[in-house]
Short mmCIF file of C-alpha atoms in Angstrom, two decimals:
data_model
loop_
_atom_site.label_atom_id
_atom_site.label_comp_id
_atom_site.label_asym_id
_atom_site.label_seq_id
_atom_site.Cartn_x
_atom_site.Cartn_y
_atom_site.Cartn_z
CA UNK A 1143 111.65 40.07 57.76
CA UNK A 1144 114.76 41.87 58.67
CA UNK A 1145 116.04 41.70 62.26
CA UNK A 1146 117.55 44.40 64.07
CA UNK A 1147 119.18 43.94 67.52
CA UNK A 1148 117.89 45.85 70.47
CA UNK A 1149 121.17 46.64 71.52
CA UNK A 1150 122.29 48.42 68.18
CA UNK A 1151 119.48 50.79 68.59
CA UNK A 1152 120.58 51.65 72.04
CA UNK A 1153 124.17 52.30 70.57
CA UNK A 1154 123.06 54.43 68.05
CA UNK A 1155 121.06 56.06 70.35
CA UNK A 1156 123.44 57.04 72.79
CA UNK A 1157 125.23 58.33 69.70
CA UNK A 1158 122.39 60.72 68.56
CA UNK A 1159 121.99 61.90 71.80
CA UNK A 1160 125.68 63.05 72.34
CA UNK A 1161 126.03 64.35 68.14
CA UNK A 1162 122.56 66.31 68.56
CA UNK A 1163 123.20 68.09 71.38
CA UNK A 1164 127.17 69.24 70.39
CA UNK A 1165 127.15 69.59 66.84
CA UNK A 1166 124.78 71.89 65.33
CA UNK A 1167 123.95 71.69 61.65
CA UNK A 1168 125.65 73.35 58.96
CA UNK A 1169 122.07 74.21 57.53
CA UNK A 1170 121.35 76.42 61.23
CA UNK A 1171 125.18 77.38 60.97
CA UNK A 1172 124.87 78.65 57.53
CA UNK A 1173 121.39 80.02 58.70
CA UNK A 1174 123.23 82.00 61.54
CA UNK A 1175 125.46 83.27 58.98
CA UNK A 1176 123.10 84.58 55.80
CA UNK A 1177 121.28 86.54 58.91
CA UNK A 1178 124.24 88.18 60.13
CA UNK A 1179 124.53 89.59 56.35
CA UNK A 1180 121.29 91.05 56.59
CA UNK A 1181 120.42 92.31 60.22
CA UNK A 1182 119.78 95.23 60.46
CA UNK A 1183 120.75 95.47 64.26
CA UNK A 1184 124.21 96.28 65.98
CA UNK A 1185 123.28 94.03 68.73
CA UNK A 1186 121.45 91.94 66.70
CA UNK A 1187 124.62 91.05 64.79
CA UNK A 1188 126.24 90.50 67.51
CA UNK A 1189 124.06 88.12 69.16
CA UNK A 1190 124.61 86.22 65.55
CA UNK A 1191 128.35 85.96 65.88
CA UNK A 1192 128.36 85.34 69.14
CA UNK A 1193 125.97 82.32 68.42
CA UNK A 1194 128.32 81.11 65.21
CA UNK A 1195 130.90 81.39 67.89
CA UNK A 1196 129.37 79.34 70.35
CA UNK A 1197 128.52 76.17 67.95
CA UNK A 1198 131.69 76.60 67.24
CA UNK A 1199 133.21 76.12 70.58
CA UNK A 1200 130.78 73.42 71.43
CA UNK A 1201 132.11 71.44 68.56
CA UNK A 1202 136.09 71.84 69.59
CA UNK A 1203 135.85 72.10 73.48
CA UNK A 1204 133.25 69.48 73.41
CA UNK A 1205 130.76 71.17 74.95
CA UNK A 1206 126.94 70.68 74.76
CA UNK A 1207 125.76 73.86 72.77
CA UNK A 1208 122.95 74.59 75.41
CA UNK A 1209 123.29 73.96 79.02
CA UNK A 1210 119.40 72.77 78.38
CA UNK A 1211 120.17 69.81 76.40
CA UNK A 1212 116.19 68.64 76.64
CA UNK A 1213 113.82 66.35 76.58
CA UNK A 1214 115.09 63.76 74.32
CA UNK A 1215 112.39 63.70 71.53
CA UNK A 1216 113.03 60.10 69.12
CA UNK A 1217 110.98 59.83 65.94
CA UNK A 1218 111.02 56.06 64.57
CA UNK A 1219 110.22 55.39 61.30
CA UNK A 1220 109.63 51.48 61.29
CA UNK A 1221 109.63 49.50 58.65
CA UNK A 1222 107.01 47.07 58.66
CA UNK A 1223 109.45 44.04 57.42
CA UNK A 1224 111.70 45.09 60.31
CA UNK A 1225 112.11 42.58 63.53
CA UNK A 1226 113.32 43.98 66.62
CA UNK A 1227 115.25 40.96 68.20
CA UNK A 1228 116.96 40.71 71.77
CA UNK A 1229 115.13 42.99 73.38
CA UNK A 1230 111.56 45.36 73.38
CA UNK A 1231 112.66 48.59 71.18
CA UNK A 1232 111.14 51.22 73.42
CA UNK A 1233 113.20 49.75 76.16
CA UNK A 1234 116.51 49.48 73.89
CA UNK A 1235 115.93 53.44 73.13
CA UNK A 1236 115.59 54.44 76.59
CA UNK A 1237 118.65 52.58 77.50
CA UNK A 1238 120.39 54.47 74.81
CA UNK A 1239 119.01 57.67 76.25
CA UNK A 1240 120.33 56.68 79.96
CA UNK A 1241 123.59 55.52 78.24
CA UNK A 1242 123.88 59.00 75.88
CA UNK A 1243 123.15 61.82 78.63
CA UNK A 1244 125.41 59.95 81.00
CA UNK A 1245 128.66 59.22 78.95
CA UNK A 1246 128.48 62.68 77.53
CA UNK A 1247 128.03 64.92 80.36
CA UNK A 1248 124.37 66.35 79.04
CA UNK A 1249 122.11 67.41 81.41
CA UNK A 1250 119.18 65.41 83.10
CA UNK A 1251 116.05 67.63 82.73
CA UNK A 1252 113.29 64.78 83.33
CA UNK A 1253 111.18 64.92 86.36
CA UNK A 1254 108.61 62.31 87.29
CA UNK A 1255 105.50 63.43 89.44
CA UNK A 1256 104.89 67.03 87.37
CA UNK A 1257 102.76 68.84 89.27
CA UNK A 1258 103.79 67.60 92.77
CA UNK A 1259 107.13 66.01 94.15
CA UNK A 1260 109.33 66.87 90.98
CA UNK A 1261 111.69 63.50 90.69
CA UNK A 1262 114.41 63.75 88.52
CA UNK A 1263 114.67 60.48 86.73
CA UNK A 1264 118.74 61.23 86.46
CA UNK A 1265 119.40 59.87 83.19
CA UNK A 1266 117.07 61.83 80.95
CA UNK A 1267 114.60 59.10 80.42
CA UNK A 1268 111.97 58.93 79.14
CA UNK A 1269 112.37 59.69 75.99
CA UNK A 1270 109.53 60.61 74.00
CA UNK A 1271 108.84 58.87 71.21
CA UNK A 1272 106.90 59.04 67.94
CA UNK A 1273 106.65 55.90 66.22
CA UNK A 1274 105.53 55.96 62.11
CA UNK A 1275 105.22 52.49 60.68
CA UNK A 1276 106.54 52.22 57.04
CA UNK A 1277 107.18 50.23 53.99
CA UNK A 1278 110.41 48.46 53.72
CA UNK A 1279 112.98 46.61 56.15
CA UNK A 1280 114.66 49.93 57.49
CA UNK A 1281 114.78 51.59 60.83
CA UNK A 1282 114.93 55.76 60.43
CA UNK A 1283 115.93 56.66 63.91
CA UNK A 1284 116.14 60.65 64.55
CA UNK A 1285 116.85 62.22 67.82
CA UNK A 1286 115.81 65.67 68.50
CA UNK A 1287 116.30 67.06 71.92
CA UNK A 1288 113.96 69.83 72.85
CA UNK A 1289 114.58 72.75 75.53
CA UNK A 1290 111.88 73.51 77.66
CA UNK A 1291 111.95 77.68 77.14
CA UNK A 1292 110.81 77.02 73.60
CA UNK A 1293 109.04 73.80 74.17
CA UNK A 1294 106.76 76.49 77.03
CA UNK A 1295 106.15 78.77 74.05
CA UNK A 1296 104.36 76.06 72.20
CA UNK A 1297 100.39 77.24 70.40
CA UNK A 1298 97.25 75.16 69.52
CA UNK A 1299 94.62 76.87 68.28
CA UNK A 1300 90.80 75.42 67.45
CA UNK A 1301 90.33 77.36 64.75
CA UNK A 1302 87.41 77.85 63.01
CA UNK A 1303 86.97 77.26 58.63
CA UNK A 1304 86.32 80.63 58.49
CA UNK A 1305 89.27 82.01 60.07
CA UNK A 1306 91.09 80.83 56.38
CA UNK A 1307 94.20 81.49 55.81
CA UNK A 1308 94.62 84.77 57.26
CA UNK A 1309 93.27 83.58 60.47
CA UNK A 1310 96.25 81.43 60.25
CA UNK A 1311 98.63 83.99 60.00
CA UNK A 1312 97.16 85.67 62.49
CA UNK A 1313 97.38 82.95 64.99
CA UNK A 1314 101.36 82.22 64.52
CA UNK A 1315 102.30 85.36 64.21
CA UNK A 1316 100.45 86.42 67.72
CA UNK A 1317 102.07 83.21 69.15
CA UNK A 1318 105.77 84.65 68.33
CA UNK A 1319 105.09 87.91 69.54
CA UNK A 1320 103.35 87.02 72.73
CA UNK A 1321 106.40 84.10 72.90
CA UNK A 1322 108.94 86.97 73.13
CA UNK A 1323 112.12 86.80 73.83
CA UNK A 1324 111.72 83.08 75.94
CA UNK A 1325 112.32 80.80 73.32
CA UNK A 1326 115.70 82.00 72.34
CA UNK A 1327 115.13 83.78 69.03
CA UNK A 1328 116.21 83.72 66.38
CA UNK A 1329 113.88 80.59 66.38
CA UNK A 1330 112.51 78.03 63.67
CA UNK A 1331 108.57 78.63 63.32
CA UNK A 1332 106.97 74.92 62.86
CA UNK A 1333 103.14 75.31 62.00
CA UNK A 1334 101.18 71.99 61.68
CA UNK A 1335 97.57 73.08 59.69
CA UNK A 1336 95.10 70.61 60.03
CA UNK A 1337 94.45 67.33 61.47
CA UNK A 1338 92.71 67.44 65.48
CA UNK A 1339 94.23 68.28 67.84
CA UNK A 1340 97.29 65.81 68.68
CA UNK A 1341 97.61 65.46 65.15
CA UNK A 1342 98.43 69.16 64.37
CA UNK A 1343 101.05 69.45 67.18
CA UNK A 1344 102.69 66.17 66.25
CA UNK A 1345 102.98 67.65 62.47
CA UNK A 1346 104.44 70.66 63.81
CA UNK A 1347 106.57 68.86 66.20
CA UNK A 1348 107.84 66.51 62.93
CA UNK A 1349 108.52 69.86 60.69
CA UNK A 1350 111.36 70.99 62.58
CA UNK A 1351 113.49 68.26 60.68
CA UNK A 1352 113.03 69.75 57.58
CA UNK A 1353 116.79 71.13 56.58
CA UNK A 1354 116.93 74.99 56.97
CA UNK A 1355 115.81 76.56 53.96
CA UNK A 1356 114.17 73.80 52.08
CA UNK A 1357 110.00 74.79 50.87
CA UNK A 1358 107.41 72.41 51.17
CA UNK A 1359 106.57 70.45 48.21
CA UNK A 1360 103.29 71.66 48.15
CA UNK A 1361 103.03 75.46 46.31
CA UNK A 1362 100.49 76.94 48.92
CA UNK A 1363 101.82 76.12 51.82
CA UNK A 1364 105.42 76.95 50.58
CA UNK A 1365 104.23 80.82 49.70
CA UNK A 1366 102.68 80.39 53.27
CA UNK A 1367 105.82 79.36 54.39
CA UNK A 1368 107.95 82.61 53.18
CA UNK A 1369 104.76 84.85 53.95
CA UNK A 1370 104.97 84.25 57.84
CA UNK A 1371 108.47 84.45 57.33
CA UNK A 1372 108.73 87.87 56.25
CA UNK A 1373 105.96 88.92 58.73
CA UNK A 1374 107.40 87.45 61.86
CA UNK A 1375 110.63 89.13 60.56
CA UNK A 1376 108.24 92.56 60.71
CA UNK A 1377 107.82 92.24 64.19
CA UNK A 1378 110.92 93.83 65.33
CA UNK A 1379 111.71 91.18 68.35
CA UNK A 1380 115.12 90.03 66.64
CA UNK A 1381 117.88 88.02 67.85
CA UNK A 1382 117.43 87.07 71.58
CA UNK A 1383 114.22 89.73 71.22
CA UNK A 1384 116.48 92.93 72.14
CA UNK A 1385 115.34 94.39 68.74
CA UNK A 1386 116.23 93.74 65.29
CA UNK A 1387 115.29 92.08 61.70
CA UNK A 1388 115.77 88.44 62.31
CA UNK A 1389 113.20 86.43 65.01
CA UNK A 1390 113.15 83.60 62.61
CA UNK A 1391 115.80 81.68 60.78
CA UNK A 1392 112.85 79.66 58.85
CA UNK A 1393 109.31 78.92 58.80
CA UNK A 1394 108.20 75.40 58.84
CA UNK A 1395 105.06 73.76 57.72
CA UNK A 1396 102.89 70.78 56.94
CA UNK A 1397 99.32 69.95 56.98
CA UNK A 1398 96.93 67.33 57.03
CA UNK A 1399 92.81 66.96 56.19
CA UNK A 1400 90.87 67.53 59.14
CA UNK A 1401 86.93 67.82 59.96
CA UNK A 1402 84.33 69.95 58.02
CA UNK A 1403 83.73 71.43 61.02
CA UNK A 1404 87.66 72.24 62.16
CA UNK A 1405 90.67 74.08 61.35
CA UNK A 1406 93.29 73.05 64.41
CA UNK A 1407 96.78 75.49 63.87
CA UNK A 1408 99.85 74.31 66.00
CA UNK A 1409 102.89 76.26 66.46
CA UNK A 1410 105.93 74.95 68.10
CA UNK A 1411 108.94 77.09 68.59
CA UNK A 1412 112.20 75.92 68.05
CA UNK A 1413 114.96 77.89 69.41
CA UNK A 1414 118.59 79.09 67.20
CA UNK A 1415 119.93 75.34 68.70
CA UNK A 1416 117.74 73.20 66.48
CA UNK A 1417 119.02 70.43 66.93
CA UNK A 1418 118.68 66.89 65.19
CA UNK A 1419 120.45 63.78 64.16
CA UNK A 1420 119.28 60.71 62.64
CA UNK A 1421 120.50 57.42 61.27
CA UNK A 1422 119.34 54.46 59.19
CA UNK A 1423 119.31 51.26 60.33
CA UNK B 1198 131.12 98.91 81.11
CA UNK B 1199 132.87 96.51 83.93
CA UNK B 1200 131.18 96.33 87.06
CA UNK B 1201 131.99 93.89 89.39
CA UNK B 1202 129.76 91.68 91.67
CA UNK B 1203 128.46 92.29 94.32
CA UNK B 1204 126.82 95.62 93.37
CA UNK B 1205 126.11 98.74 94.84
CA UNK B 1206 122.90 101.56 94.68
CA UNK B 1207 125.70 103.54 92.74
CA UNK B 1208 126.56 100.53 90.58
CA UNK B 1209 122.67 99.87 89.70
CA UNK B 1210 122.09 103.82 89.21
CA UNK B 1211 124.69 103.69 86.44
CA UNK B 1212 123.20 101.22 84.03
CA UNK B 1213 120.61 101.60 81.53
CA UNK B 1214 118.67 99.51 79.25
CA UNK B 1215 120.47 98.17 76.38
CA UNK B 1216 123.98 99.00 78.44
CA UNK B 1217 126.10 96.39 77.43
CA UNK B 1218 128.34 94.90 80.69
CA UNK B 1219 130.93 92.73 81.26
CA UNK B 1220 130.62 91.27 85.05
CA UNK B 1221 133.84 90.27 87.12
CA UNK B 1222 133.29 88.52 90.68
CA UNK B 1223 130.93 86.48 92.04
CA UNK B 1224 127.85 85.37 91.49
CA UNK B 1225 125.08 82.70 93.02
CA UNK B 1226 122.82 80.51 90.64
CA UNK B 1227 119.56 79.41 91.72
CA UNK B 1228 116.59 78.26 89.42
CA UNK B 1229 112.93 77.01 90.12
CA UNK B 1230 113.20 74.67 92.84
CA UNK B 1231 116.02 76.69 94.52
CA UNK B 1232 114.15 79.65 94.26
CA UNK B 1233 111.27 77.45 95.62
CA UNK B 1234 113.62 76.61 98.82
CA UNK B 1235 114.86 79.83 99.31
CA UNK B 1236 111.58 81.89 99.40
CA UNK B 1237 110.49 79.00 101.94
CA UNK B 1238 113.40 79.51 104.22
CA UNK B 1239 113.10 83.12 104.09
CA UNK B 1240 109.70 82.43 105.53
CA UNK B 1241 110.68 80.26 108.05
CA UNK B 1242 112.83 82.81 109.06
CA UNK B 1243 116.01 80.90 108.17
CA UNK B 1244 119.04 82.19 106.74
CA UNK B 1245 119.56 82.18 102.70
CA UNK B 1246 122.04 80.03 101.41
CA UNK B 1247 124.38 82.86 100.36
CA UNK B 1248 124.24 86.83 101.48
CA UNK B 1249 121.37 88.34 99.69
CA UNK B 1250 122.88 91.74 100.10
CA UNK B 1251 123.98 93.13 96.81
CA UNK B 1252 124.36 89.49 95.06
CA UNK B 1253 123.64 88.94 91.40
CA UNK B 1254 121.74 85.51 90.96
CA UNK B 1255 122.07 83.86 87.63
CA UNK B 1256 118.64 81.89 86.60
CA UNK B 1257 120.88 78.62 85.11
CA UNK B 1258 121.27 75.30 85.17
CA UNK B 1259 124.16 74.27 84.07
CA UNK B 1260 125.14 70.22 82.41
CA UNK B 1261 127.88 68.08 84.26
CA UNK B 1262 131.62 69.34 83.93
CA UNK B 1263 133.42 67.00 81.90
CA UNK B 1264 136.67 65.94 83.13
CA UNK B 1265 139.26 69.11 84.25
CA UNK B 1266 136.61 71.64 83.06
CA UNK B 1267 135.59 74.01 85.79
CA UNK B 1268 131.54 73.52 84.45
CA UNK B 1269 129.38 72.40 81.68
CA UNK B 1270 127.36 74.55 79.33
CA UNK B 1271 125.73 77.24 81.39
CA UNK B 1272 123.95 79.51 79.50
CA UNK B 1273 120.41 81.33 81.33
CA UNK B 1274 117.33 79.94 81.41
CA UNK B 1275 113.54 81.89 81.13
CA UNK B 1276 113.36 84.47 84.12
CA UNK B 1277 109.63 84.42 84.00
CA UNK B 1278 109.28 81.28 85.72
CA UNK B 1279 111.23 83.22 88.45
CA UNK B 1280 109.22 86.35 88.85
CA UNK B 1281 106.60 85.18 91.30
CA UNK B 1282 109.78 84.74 93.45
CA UNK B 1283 112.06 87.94 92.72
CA UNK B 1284 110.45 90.78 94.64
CA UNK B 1285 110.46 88.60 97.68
CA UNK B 1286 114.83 88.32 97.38
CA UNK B 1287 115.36 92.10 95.98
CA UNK B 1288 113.60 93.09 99.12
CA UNK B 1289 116.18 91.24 101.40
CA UNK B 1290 119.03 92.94 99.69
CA UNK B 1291 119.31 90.81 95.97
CA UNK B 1292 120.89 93.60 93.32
CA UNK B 1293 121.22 91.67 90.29
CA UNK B 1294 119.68 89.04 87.78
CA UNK B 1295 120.35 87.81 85.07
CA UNK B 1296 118.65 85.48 82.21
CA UNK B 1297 116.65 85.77 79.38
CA UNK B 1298 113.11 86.70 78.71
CA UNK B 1299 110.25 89.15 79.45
CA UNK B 1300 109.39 90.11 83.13
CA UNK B 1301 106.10 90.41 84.98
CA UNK B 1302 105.04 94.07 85.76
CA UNK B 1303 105.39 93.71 89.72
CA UNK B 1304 109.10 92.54 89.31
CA UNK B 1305 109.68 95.59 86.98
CA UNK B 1306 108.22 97.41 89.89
CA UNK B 1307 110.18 95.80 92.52
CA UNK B 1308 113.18 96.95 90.73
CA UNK B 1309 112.71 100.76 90.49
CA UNK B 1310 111.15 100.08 94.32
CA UNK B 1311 114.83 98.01 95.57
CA UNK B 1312 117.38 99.80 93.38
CA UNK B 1313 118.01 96.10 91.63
CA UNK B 1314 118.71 95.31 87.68
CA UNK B 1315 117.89 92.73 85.52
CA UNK B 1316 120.39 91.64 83.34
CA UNK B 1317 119.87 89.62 79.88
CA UNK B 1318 122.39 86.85 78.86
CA UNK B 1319 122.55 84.86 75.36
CA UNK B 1320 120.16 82.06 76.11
CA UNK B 1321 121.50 79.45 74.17
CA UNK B 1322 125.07 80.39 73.91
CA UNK B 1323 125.97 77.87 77.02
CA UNK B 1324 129.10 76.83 75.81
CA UNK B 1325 130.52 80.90 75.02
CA UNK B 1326 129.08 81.44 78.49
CA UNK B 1327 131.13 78.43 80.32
CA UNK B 1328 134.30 79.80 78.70
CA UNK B 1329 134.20 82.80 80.98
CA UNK B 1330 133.29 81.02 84.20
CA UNK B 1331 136.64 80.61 86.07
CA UNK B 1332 135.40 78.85 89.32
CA UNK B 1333 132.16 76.94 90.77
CA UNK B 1334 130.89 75.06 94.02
CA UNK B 1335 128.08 73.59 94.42
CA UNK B 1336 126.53 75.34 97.69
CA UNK B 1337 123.62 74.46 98.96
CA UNK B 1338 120.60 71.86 97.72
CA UNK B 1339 122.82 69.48 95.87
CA UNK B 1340 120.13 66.82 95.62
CA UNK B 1341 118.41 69.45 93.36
CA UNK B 1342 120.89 68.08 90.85
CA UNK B 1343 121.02 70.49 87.34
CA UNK B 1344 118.71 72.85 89.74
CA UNK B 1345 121.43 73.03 93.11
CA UNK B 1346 122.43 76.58 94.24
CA UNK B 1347 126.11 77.18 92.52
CA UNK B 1348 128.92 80.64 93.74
CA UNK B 1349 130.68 81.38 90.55
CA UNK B 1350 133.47 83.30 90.10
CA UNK B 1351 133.44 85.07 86.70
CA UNK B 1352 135.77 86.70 84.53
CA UNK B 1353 134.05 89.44 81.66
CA UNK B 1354 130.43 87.45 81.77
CA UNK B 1355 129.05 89.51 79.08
CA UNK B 1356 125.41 90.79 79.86
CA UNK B 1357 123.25 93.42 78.82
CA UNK B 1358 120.76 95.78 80.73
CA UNK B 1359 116.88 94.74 79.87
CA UNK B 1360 115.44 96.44 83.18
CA UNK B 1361 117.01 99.66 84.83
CA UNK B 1362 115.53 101.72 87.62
CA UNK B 1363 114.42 104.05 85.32
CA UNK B 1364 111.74 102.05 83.92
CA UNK B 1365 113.13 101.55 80.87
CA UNK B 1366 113.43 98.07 79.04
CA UNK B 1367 115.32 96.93 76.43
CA UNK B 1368 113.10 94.34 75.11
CA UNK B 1369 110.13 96.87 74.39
CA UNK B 1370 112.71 99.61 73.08
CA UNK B 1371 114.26 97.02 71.05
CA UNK B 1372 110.68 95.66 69.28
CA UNK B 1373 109.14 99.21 68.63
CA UNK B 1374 112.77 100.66 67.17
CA UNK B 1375 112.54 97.69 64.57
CA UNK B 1376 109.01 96.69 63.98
CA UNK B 1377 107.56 97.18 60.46
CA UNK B 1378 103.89 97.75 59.79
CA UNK B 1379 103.02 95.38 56.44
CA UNK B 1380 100.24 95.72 54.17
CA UNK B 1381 97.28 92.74 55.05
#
C-alpha cells in the first residue's frame, strides 16, 4: 500500500479548479485556430478570434475564461494499492473545491434544494465525482468544470437494436440542432454508445477528456467519429449558431456492451471552453 | 453601429438581424431568480429595482472581481430560461436584451408587439466581455449572490441583432444561409 494524505488531494484540488477554469488547452486553442482557417463565415470568423482572444486574456489578466465556471466535475482514478490517510478523500476533494472557487475568484453556481428554495452552497461544493478503481499505487485526479447552458443541452436516448448505426446518427445530430445556439458552439460532441442508461451518459461525460483531435482506438467508432463530424458541420448553426461551417470543434466517442434488448445513445455537449486539468498523484 | 443605452422606438426601428452593435451606457443585469423577484414585485404592484423604461437587461452572472478589477468574467448566459419572464418587462417599458440562445415564439412576438430587441453576446467570451465593462454596483437582491441585480456602465459592449421588430432572426437566417444537404 501507498499512502496519500488527504490534505494533498485538497491542494491539488484547489489547484485544478483555479488552472481549469483560466487556462484553456492548447489542443481547444489550436482547435479555435485550424477553424478560423476554414470557416466559411464572416461572423463566424470572427466569433473564432474573438474566442482565441478571450483565452488569451483570461490567461494574462487572470481572468476565469467563462463567467460560468461550473459545476466542478472530479474523475478519480484510484489505484487499488493506494491509502488515503488523514482524512476521508471525498471530504479532502470537496475541501479543495471550497478552497479553489474561493481563493480564485470563480463563481459559486451550486444550489441545494433544486426544485424549491434554491440555496447556494457558496463555495461550489459539491463536487461531483466519478470514482474508477484501478491497478497500481497512483491517484489520477482530473477536474473538469461543466457550465450549465451546455450541461441543459445534454441527450439520452433508449434506442432500439434496430435503429443501428444510422439511428445513431440520427439521434446526435437532432440533439445539436434542436441544442442550438445554447450550448455555446462551436462545441465538443461526446456520444457514449452502449451500456444502460447511467452508464452511457457517464461514458459520454468521461469522453470529453480525450485531447482535441485524437480518434478512438477502435476503427468503427473512429470513422463514426469524423462522420458526425462532418454532418453536424452540415448543419449550418456555426460559431455561437449565427450561421456558419463550424458547430463542432470535435466529435467524441466511446462505447460499451449493453443488453440484447438495448441500444442507450448519450450526448453531452461541451461548449468552445472545454475545460480540464488533471494530475497524478 | 453605436447606440447608446437606454434606447429609444427610433433606436430599436434602426436595427436588424445580424446588425452588428457596439453599446455605450448603462445597462441592468438580472438572471433567473432576479427575473423571478422582479416579475413578483411587478405583481405586487411594487416598483422594479431599476426604471424599466427603455433599459437593456443583460441575462449574466458574472464571478467575483478580483482585487482592483471593476468585475469578474461576465459573459451572457441562455435567454431561454428567461422567456417565460420577458413579455411581462417589455410591456412595462424594457427595450433591450441581451444573451445567447434561441427564443420562444411569444417573446419574438412580444418584441414586434413592444418595439424591444434582443441582442446576442459571445457566450463564453466572459473575460473579452469584462474588458469593456467600465463600472458596476450591485443594486438590488444581493443575497442572490452570482444571480443579484447589477447597473453597468459600458464602453463598446459588442453585440449583435438576433431579433428585430421586423420578424427577422439571425439565428434561423444564419442556419438556412449555411446548411448543407449530405447524401444518407
Amino acid at each position: 500500500m501507498r499512502d496519500i494524505q488527504a490534505a494533498t488531494i485538497t491542494q491539488a484540488i484547489s489547484r485544478l479548479c483555479e488552472e481549469a477554469n483560466l487556462y484553456l488547452g492548447e489542443d481547444v486553442v489550436d482547435a479555435f485556430k485550424a477553424a478560423l482557417a476554414v470557416e466559411k463565415s464572416p461572423m463566424g470568423k470572427d466569433v473564432l478570434k474573438q474566442l482565441i482572444e478571450n483565452a488569451d486574456i483570461a490567461r494574462k489578466e487572470g481572468f476565469p475564461l467563462c463567467q460560468d465556471t461550473g459545476t466542478t466535475v472530479v474523475f478519480l482514478e484510484l489505484g487499488q494499492e493506494v491509502h488515503v490517510v488523514g482524512g476521508d478523500l471525498y471530504g479532502a476533494i470537496n475541501a479543495g473545491v471550497r478552497q479553489g472557487y474561493t481563493a480564485g475568484y470563480l463563481r459559486k453556481s451550486v444550489v441545494d434544494k433544486p426544485f424549491s428554495a434554491r440555496i447556494n452552497s457558496k463555495d461550489n461544493t459539491p463536487a461531483v465525482i466519478h470514482t474508477e478503481i484501478v491497478p497500481g499505487d497512483r491517484l489520477k485526479i482530473t477536474v473538469a468544470p461543466k457550465g450549465g447552458g451546455s450541461e441543459n443541452m445534454t441527450r439520452l436516448g433508449m434506442l432500439t437494436p434496430s435503429a443501428g448505426r444510422q439511428g445513431v446518427i440520427d439521434f446526435v445530430v437532432r440533439a445539436v440542432e434542436e441544442a442550438g445556439s445554447n450550448p455555446c458552439p462551436p462545441v465538443v460532441v461526446c456520444v457514449g454508445i452502449g451500456g444502460n442508461a447511467e452508464k452511457a451518459l457517464l461514458i459520454a461525460k468521461k469522453a470529453m477528456l480525450r485531447k482535441l483531435g485524437d480518434r478512438h482506438p477502435d476503427p468503427e467508432l473512429a470513422e463514426l467519429e469524423k462522420e458526425l463530424l462532418t454532418r453536424i458541420n452540415a448543419t449550418g448553426l456555426g460559431p455561437q449558431g449565427l450561421g456558419g461551417t463550424t458547430t463542432a470543434l470535435d466529435v467524441h466517442i466511446d462505447s460499451y456492451p449493453c443488453h440484447i434488448a438495448s441500444m442507450p445513445v448519450a450526448v453531452n455537449i461541451v461548449c468552445h471552453s472545454a475545460r480540464h486539468k488533471e494530475v497524478e498523484l | 453601429m453605436e447606440i447608446s443605452a437606454p434606447l429609444t422606438n427610433e433606436d430599436v426601428a434602426k436595427l436588424k438581424a445580424g446588425d452588428k452593435v457596439s453599446i455605450r451606457g448603462v445597462m441592468y443585469v438580472a438572471r433567473d431568480a432576479a427575473h423571478k423577484r422582479i416579475v413578483e414585485a411587478l405583481g405586487r404592484g411594487e416598483a422594479p429595482p431599476f426604471p424599466l423604461e427603455g433599459a437593456i437587461v443583460y441575462y449574466m452572472g458574472p464571478s467575483p472581481a478580483k482585487p482592483g478589477k471593476v468585475i469578474g468574467a461576465a459573459g451572457p448566459t441562455t435567454s431561454g430560461r428567461m422567456d417565460s419572464y420577458a413579455p411581462t418587462l417589455m410591456a412595462r417599458g424594457l427595450k433591450g436584451m441581451i444573451g445567447k440562445g434561441m427564443r420562444s415564439k411569444a417573446v419574438k412576438e412580444a418584441i414586434k408587439e413592444h418595439k424591444a430587441i434582443y441582442f446576442a453576446a459571445i457566450g463564453g467570451a466572459g473575460a473579452l466581455i469584462a474588458q469593456r465593462i467600465k463600472a458596476a454596483e450591485v443594486i438590488a437582491y444581493p443575497e442572490l449572490g452570482a444571480e443579484a441585480v447589477y447597473r453597468l456602465e459600458v464602453d463598446d459592449f459588442p453585440v449583435v441583432v438576433i431579433d428585430d421588430i421586423y420578424g427577422g432572426d439571425l439565428y434561423e437566417e444564419g442556419k438556412a444561409a449555411y446548411k448543407r444537404e449530405l447524401a444518407v
